[in-house]
Amino acid sequence: MKPVRCFIAWLIGATGLLPISGCYAPQSLRQSSSTLYTEGRIITTDSGSIRIFWPGTSIQARFEGSEVRMRLYDDAGRNHFAVIIDDTFHHSFRADKGEKEYLLASALPAGRHQVAIYKMTDWFDGESVFYGFKFPYGKPVAETRKPRYQLEFYGNSITVGAGMLTRSHPLYAGSSTNNYLSYGALTARHFNASARFIASSGIGLMVSWGSLIMPEIYDRCNPADSSSRWNFSSYQPDVVIVNLMQNDYALLQQKNNSQFIRRFGSASPAADTIVGRYAGFIAQIRAHYPDAYILCCLGSMSAVRPESPFPAYIRTAVASLNDQNIGTHFFRPVAGNEHPTPEEHEIMARELIQVLTPILSKR
């Protein structure tokens, strides 16, 4: 005879324990996937667990009850997650290496609630695997969220939200990276939009501080796996925001850098080559998203200062594409030479919201 245990509700993606009241005999029953909402490029395994890679990836559920827990595996112990309860930031935590159960919230008022976990850190901080939410004193209910718009961001550390927090900043919680407070995430929440962040600190379009450039990973689901291809038809954004070339600008001034030598040899690429490479990448984005508006951005660091030729390169590249649904925006540069702070990300978000409002009003 199977032992009878008191009720604990587990919620996972496609398969798992079916919530019931009272007590149950343990068994594996199929559960509706309508109880979870996910954002980001993820891989759902045959067992229903969800593999998490990119910054800004989130998993959300609605439930009745006063407490929610989660089971998560992290392969490096460097990832940080935000916990969102009822659309409000609750706290953040660093995932321990290995598999562990985490208490996300307790002593909540009676009634229905919403919980979400949100990856704040870079993809190279490691892969995580979500095994399920757990509701010890309640049950999941159907997830009905329908974002008004769909956005997708391609970018570097600025878009990731890296380097925004120093140890002395009141919002610092163990990591200087916080995608949840990035200009893109703030913009998405303003518009009640879903958002996907195909972003990596240090990356460029032609040359990066690391070994990969954006054209080599933009079409991956798992950025660490060259065979992991993303199905672009599964998510067709209303607007694609591309904010690249800051690292290209910086590295083109460092001819002794190993990645400069690897990509270019001893000579910097000519201006028409830079323009052509940028236009070619935007053309690739257009091929995947024929109906999207593409906004080619730059900033808010040194690449948008007066001495930089890169805004002109981008304008020329966009003009060469002769596409009325591709535009440009250049963020105002930050005051110093560091990454934008949370306050400067808010300024960037206000700029982007102003640009996107008339574009999205036509969608």
JSON list of N, CA and C in Angstrom, two decimals, residues 24 34 70 95-96 106 123 141 159 204 211 236 316 326 338 340 361:
[
{"chain": "A", "resi": 24, "resn": "TYR", "atom": "N", "xyz": [-3.41, 12.70, -0.15]},
{"chain": "A", "resi": 24, "resn": "TYR", "atom": "CA", "xyz": [-3.31, 11.99, -1.41]},
{"chain": "A", "resi": 24, "resn": "TYR", "atom": "C", "xyz": [-2.32, 10.85, -1.29]},
{"chain": "A", "resi": 34, "resn": "SER", "atom": "N", "xyz": [-1.27, 25.60, -18.41]},
{"chain": "A", "resi": 34, "resn": "SER", "atom": "CA", "xyz": [-1.86, 26.94, -18.31]},
{"chain": "A", "resi": 34, "resn": "SER", "atom": "C", "xyz": [-1.63, 27.58, -16.95]},
{"chain": "A", "resi": 70, "resn": "MET", "atom": "N", "xyz": [9.92, 27.23, -3.87]},
{"chain": "A", "resi": 70, "resn": "MET", "atom": "CA", "xyz": [10.35, 26.86, -5.21]},
{"chain": "A", "resi": 70, "resn": "MET", "atom": "C", "xyz": [11.53, 25.91, -5.11]},
{"chain": "A", "resi": 95, "resn": "ALA", "atom": "N", "xyz": [21.26, 32.18, -5.89]},
{"chain": "A", "resi": 95, "resn": "ALA", "atom": "CA", "xyz": [21.02, 30.74, -5.90]},
{"chain": "A", "resi": 95, "resn": "ALA", "atom": "C", "xyz": [22.29, 30.00, -5.47]},
{"chain": "A", "resi": 96, "resn": "ASP", "atom": "N", "xyz": [22.12, 29.04, -4.60]},
{"chain": "A", "resi": 96, "resn": "ASP", "atom": "CA", "xyz": [23.25, 28.19, -4.21]},
{"chain": "A", "resi": 96, "resn": "ASP", "atom": "C", "xyz": [23.54, 27.19, -5.33]},
{"chain": "A", "resi": 106, "resn": "SER", "atom": "N", "xyz": [6.05, 34.15, 2.63]},
{"chain": "A", "resi": 106, "resn": "SER", "atom": "CA", "xyz": [5.21, 33.51, 3.63]},
{"chain": "A", "resi": 106, "resn": "SER", "atom": "C", "xyz": [4.37, 34.58, 4.33]},
{"chain": "A", "resi": 123, "resn": "TRP", "atom": "N", "xyz": [23.98, 35.46, -18.72]},
{"chain": "A", "resi": 123, "resn": "TRP", "atom": "CA", "xyz": [23.86, 34.03, -19.08]},
{"chain": "A", "resi": 123, "resn": "TRP", "atom": "C", "xyz": [25.11, 33.26, -18.67]},
{"chain": "A", "resi": 141, "resn": "VAL", "atom": "N", "xyz": [-3.72, 28.34, -9.38]},
{"chain": "A", "resi": 141, "resn": "VAL", "atom": "CA", "xyz": [-4.91, 28.64, -10.17]},
{"chain": "A", "resi": 141, "resn": "VAL", "atom": "C", "xyz": [-4.44, 29.00, -11.57]},
{"chain": "A", "resi": 159, "resn": "THR", "atom": "N", "xyz": [22.34, 46.69, -21.56]},
{"chain": "A", "resi": 159, "resn": "THR", "atom": "CA", "xyz": [21.02, 46.06, -21.64]},
{"chain": "A", "resi": 159, "resn": "THR", "atom": "C", "xyz": [20.86, 44.97, -20.58]},
{"chain": "A", "resi": 204, "resn": "GLY", "atom": "N", "xyz": [30.06, 42.45, -28.57]},
{"chain": "A", "resi": 204, "resn": "GLY", "atom": "CA", "xyz": [29.97, 43.41, -29.65]},
{"chain": "A", "resi": 204, "resn": "GLY", "atom": "C", "xyz": [29.37, 42.78, -30.88]},
{"chain": "A", "resi": 211, "resn": "SER", "atom": "N", "xyz": [34.98, 35.70, -26.41]},
{"chain": "A", "resi": 211, "resn": "SER", "atom": "CA", "xyz": [35.22, 34.99, -27.68]},
{"chain": "A", "resi": 211, "resn": "SER", "atom": "C", "xyz": [34.03, 35.03, -28.64]},
{"chain": "A", "resi": 236, "resn": "GLN", "atom": "N", "xyz": [6.98, 36.66, -31.95]},
{"chain": "A", "resi": 236, "resn": "GLN", "atom": "CA", "xyz": [7.10, 37.73, -32.94]},
{"chain": "A", "resi": 236, "resn": "GLN", "atom": "C", "xyz": [6.87, 39.08, -32.24]},
{"chain": "A", "resi": 316, "resn": "THR", "atom": "N", "xyz": [23.88, 55.78, -41.07]},
{"chain": "A", "resi": 316, "resn": "THR", "atom": "CA", "xyz": [24.16, 55.42, -42.47]},
{"chain": "A", "resi": 316, "resn": "THR", "atom": "C", "xyz": [23.69, 54.00, -42.78]},
{"chain": "A", "resi": 326, "resn": "ILE", "atom": "N", "xyz": [12.33, 50.85, -39.64]},
{"chain": "A", "resi": 326, "resn": "ILE", "atom": "CA", "xyz": [13.58, 50.79, -38.89]},
{"chain": "A", "resi": 326, "resn": "ILE", "atom": "C", "xyz": [13.98, 52.22, -38.57]},
{"chain": "A", "resi": 338, "resn": "GLU", "atom": "N", "xyz": [31.66, 55.04, -16.17]},
{"chain": "A", "resi": 338, "resn": "GLU", "atom": "CA", "xyz": [31.20, 53.76, -15.67]},
{"chain": "A", "resi": 338, "resn": "GLU", "atom": "C", "xyz": [29.87, 53.37, -16.31]},
{"chain": "A", "resi": 340, "resn": "PRO", "atom": "N", "xyz": [25.88, 52.73, -16.53]},
{"chain": "A", "resi": 340, "resn": "PRO", "atom": "CA", "xyz": [24.79, 53.52, -15.96]},
{"chain": "A", "resi": 340, "resn": "PRO", "atom": "C", "xyz": [24.30, 52.96, -14.64]},
{"chain": "A", "resi": 361, "resn": "SER", "atom": "N", "xyz": [1.57, 52.71, -30.35]},
{"chain": "A", "resi": 361, "resn": "SER", "atom": "CA", "xyz": [0.16, 53.12, -30.50]},
{"chain": "A", "resi": 361, "resn": "SER", "atom": "C", "xyz": [-0.42, 52.69, -31.84]}
]
